[in-house]
mmCIF file of N, CA, C and O in Angstrom:
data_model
loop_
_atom_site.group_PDB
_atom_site.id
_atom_site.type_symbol
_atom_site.label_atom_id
_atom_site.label_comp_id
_atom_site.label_asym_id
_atom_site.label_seq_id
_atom_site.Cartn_x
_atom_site.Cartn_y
_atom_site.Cartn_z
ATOM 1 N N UNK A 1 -11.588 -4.525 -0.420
ATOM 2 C CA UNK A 1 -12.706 -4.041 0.377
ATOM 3 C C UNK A 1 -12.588 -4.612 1.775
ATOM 4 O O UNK A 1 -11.830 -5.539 2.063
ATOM 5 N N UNK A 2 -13.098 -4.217 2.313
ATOM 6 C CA UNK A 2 -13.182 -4.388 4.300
ATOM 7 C C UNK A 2 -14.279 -3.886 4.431
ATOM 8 O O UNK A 2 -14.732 -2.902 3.846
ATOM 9 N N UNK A 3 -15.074 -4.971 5.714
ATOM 10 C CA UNK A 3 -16.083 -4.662 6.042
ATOM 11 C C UNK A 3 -16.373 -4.552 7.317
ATOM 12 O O UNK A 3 -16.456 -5.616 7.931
ATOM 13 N N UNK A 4 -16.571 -3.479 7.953
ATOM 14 C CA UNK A 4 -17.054 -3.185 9.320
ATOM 15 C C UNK A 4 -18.446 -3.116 9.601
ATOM 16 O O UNK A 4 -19.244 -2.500 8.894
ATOM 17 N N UNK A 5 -18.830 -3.935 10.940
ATOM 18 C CA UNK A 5 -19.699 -4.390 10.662
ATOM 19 C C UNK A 5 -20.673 -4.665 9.534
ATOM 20 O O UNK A 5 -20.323 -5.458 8.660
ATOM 21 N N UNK A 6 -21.650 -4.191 9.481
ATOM 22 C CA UNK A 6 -22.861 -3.851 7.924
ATOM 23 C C UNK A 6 -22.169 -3.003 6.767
ATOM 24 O O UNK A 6 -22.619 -2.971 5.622
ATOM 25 N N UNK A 7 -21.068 -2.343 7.168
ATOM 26 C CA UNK A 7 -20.687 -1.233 6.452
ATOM 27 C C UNK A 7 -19.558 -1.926 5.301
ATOM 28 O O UNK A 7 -18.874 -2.839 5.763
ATOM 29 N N UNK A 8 -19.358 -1.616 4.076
ATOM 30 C CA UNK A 8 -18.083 -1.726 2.871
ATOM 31 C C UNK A 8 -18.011 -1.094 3.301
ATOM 32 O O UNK A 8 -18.857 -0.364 3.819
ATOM 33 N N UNK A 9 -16.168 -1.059 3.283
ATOM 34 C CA UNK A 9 -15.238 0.411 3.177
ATOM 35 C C UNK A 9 -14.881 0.207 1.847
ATOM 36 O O UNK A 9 -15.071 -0.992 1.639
ATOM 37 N N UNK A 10 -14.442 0.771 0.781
ATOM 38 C CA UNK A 10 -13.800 0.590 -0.424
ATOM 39 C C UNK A 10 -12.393 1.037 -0.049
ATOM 40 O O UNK A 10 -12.032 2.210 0.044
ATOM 41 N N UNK A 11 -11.730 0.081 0.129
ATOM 42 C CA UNK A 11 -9.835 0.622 0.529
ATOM 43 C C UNK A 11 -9.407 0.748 -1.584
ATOM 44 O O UNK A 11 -8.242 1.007 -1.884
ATOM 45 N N UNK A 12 -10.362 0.556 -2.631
ATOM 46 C CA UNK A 12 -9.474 0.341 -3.795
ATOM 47 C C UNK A 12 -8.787 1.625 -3.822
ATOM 48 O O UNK A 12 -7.559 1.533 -3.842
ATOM 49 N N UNK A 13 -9.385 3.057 -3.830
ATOM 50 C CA UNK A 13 -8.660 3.815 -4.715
ATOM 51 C C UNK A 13 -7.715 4.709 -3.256
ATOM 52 O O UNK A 13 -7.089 5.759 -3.398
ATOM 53 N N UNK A 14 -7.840 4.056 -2.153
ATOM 54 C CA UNK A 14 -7.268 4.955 -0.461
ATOM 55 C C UNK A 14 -5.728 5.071 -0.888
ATOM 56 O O UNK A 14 -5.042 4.166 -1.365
ATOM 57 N N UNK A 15 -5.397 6.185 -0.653
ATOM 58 C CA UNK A 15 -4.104 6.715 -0.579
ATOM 59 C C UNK A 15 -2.892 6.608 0.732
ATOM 60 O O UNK A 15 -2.919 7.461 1.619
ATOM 61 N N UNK A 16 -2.093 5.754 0.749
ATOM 62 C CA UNK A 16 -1.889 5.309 2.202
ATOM 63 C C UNK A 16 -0.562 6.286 1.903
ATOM 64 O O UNK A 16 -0.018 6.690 0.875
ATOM 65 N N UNK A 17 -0.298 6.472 3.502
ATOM 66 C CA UNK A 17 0.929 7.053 3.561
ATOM 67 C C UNK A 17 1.621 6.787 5.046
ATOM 68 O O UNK A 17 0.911 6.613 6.037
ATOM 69 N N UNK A 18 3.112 6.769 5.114
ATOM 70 C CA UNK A 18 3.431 6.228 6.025
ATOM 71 C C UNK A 18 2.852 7.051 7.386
ATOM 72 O O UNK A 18 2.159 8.034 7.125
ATOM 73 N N UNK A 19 3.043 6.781 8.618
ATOM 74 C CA UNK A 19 2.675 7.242 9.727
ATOM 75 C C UNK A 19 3.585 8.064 10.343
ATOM 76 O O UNK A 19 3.390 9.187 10.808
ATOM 77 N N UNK A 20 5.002 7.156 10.296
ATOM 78 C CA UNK A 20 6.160 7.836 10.618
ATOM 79 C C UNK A 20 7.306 6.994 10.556
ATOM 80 O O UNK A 20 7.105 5.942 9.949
ATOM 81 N N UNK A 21 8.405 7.155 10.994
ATOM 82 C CA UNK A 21 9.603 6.415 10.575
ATOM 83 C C UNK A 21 9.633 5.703 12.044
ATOM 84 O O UNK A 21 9.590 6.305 13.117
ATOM 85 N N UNK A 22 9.713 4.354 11.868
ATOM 86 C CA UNK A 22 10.104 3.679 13.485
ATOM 87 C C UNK A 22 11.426 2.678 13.420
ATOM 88 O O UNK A 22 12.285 2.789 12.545
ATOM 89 N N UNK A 23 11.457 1.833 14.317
ATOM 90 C CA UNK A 23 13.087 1.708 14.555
ATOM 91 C C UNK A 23 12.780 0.480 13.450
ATOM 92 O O UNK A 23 11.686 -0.039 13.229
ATOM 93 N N UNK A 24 14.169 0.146 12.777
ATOM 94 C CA UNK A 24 14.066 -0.796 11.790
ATOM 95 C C UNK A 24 13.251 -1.326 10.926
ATOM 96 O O UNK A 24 13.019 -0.189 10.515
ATOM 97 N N UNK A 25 12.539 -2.033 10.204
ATOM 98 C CA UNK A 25 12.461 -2.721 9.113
ATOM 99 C C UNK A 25 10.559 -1.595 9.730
ATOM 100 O O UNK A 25 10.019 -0.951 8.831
ATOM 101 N N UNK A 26 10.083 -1.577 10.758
ATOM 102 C CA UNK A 26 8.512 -1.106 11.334
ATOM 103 C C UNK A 26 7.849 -0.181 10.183
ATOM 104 O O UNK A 26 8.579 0.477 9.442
ATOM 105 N N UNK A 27 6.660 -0.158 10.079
ATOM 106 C CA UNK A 27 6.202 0.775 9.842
ATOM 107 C C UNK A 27 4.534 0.631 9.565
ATOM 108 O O UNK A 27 3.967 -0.420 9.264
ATOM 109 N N UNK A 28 3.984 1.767 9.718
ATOM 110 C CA UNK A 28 2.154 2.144 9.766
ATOM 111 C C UNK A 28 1.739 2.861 9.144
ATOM 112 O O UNK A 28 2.075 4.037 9.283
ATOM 113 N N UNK A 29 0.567 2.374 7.908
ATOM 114 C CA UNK A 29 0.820 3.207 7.829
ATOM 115 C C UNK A 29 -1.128 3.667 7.588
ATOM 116 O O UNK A 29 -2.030 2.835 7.679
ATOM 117 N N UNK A 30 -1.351 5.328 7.248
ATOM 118 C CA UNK A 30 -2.830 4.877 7.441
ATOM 119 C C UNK A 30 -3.231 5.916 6.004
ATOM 120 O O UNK A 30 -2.534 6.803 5.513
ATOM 121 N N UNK A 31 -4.311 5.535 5.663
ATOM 122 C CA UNK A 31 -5.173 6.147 4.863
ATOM 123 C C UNK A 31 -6.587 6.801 5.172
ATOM 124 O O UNK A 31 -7.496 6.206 5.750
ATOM 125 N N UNK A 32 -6.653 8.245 4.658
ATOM 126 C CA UNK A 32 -8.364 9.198 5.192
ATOM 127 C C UNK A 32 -8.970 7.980 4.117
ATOM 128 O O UNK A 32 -8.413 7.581 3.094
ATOM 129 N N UNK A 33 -10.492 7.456 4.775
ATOM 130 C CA UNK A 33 -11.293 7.115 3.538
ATOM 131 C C UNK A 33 -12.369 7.825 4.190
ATOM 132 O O UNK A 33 -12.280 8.567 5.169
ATOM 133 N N UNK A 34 -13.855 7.364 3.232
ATOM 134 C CA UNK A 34 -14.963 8.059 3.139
ATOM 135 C C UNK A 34 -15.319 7.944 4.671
ATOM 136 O O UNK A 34 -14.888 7.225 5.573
ATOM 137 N N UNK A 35 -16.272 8.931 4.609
ATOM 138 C CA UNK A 35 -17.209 9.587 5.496
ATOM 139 C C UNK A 35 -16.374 9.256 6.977
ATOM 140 O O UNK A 35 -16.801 8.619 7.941
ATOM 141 N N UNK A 36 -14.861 10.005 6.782
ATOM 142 C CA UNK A 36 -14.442 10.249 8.114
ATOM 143 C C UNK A 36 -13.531 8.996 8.425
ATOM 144 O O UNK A 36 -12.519 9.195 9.097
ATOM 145 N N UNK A 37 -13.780 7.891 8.045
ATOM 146 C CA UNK A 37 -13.017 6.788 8.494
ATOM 147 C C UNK A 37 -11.603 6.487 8.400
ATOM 148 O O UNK A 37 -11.113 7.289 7.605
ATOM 149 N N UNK A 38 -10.840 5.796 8.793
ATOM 150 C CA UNK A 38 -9.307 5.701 8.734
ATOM 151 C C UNK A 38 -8.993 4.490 8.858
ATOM 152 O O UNK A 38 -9.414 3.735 9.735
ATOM 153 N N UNK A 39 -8.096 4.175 7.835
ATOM 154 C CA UNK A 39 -7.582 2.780 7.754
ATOM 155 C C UNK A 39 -5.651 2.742 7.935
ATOM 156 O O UNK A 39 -4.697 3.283 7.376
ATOM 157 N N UNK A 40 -5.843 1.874 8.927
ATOM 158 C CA UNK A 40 -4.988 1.591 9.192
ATOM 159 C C UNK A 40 -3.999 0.039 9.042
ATOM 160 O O UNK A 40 -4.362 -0.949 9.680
ATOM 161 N N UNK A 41 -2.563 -0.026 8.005
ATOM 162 C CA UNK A 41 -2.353 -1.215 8.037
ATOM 163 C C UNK A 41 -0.591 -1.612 8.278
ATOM 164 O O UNK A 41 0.241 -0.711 8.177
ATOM 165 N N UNK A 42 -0.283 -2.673 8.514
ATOM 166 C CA UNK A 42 0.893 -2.615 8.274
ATOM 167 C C UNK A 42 2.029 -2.716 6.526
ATOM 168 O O UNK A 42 2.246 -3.480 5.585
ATOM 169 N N UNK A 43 2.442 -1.290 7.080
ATOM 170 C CA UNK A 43 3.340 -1.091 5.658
ATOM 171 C C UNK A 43 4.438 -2.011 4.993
ATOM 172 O O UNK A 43 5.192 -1.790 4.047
ATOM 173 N N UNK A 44 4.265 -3.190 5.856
ATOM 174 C CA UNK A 44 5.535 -3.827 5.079
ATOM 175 C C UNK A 44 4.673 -5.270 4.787
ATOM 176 O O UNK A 44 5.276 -6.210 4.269
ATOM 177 N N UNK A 45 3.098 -5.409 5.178
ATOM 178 C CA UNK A 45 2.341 -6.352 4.679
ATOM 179 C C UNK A 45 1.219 -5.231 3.922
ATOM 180 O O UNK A 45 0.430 -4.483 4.500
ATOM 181 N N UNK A 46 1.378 -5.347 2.861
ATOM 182 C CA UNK A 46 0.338 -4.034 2.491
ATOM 183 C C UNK A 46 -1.025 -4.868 1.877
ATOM 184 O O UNK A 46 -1.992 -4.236 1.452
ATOM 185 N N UNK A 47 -0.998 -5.915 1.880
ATOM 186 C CA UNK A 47 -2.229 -6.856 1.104
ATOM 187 C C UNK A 47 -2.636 -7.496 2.204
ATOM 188 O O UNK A 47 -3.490 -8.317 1.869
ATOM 189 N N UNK A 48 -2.366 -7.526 3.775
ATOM 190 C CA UNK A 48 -2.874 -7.821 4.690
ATOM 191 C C UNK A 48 -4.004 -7.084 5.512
ATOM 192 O O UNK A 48 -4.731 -6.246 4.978
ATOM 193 N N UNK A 49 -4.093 -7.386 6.628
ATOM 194 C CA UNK A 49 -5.025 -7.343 7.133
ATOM 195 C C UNK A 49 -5.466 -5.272 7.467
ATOM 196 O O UNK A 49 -4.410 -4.692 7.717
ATOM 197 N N UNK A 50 -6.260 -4.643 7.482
ATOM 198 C CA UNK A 50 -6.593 -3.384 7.380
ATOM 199 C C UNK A 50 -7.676 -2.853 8.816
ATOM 200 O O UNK A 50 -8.903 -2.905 8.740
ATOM 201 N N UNK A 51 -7.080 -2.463 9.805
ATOM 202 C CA UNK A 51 -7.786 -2.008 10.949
ATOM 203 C C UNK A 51 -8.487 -0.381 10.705
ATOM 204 O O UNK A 51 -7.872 0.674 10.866
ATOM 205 N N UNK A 52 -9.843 -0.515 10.303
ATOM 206 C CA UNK A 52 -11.093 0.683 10.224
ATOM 207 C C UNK A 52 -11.555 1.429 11.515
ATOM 208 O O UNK A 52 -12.318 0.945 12.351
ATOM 209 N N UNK A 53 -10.999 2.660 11.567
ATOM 210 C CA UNK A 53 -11.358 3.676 12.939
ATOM 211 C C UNK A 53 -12.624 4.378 12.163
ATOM 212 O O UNK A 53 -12.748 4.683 10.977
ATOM 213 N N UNK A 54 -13.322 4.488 13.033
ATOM 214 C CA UNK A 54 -15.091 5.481 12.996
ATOM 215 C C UNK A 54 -13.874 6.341 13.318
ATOM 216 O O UNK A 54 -12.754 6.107 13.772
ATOM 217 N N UNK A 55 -14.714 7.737 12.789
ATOM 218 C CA UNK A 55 -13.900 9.326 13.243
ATOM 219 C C UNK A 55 -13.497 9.487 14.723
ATOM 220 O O UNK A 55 -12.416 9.860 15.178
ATOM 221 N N UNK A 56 -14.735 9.082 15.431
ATOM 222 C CA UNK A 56 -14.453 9.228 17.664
ATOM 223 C C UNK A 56 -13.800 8.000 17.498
ATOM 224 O O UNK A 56 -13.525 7.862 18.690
ATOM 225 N N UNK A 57 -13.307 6.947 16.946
ATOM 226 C CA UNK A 57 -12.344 5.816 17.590
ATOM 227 C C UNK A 57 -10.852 6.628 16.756
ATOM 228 O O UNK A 57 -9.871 6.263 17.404
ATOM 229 N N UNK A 58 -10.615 7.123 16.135
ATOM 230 C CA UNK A 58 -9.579 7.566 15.070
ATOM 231 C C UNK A 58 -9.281 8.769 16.367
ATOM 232 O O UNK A 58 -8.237 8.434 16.926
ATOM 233 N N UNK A 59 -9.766 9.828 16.900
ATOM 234 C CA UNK A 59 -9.787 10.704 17.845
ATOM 235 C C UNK A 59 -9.371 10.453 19.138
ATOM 236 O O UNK A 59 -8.585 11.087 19.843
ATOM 237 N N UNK A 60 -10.321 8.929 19.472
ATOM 238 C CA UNK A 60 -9.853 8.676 21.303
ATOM 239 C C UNK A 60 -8.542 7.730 20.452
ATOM 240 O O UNK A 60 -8.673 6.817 21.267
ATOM 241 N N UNK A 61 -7.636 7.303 19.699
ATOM 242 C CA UNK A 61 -7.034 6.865 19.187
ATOM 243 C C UNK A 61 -5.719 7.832 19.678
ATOM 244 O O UNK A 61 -4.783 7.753 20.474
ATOM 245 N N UNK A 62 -6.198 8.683 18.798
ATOM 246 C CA UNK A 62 -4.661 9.802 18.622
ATOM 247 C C UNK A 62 -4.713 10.509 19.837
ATOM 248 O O UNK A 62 -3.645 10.551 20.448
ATOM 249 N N UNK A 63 -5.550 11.000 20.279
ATOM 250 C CA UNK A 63 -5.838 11.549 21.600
ATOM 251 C C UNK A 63 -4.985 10.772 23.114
ATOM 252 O O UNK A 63 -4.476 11.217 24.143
ATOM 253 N N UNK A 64 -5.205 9.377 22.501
ATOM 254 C CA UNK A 64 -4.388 8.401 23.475
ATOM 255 C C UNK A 64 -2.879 8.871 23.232
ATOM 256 O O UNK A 64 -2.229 9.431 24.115
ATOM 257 N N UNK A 65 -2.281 8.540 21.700
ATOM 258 C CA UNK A 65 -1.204 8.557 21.782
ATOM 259 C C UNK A 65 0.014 10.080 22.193
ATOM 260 O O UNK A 65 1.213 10.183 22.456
ATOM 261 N N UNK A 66 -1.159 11.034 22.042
ATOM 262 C CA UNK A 66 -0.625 12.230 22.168
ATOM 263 C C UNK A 66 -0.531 12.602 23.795
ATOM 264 O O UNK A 66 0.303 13.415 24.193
ATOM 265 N N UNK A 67 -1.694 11.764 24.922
ATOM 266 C CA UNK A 67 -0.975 11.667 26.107
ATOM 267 C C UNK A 67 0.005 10.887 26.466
ATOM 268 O O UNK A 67 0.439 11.109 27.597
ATOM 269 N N UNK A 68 0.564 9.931 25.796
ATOM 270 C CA UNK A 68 1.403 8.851 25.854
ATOM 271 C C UNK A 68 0.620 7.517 26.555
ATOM 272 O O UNK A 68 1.306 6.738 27.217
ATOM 273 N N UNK A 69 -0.742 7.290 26.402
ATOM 274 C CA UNK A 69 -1.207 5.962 27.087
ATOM 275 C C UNK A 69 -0.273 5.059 26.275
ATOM 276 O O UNK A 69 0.232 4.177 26.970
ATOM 277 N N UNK A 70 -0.047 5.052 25.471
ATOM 278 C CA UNK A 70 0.377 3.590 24.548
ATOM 279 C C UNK A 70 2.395 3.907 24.657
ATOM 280 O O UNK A 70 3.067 3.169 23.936
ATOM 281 N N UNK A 71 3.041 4.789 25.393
ATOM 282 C CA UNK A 71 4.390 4.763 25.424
ATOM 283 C C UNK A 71 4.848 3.461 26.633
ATOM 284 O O UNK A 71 4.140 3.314 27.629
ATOM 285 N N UNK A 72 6.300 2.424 26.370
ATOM 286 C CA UNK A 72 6.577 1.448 26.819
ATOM 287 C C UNK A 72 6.855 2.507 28.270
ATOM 288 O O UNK A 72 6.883 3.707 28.544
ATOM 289 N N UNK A 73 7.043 1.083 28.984
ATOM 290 C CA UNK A 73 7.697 2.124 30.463
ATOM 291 C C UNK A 73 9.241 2.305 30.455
ATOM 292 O O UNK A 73 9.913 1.515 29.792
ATOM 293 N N UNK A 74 9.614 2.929 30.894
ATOM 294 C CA UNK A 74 10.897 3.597 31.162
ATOM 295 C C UNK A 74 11.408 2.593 32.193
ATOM 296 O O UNK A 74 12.507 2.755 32.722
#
């Protein structure tokens, strides 16, 4: 379980799946849970720590990465 703010998330029965393939040993990966939320953790610590997006943080999230805010510089 994980708790954001006041809120349980129940991560028991979340279905994770990878994010995508990255360079070497990397990987992310995230799970849909209830009422919209998204969990996100690292796939090669899977009993660690679990970062919870609200639906508009999961959105300005991907929204970022699909303009490239989060790409290294060239």
């Amino acid at each position: 379980m994980s708790i954001q703010g006041n809120t349980n998330i129940d991560l028991s029965g979340a279905t994770w799946r990878r994010a995508g393939e990255g360079a070497g040993n990397d990987s992310v990966e995230v799970a849909l849970l209830a009422d919209g939320h998204v969990g996100m953790r690292n796939g090669n610590d899977p009993e660690g720590p679990v970062l919870i997006f609200t639906p508009a943080e999961w959105a300005a999230f991907t929204a970022g990465v699909q303009d490239g805010e989060f790409d290294r510089p060239r």
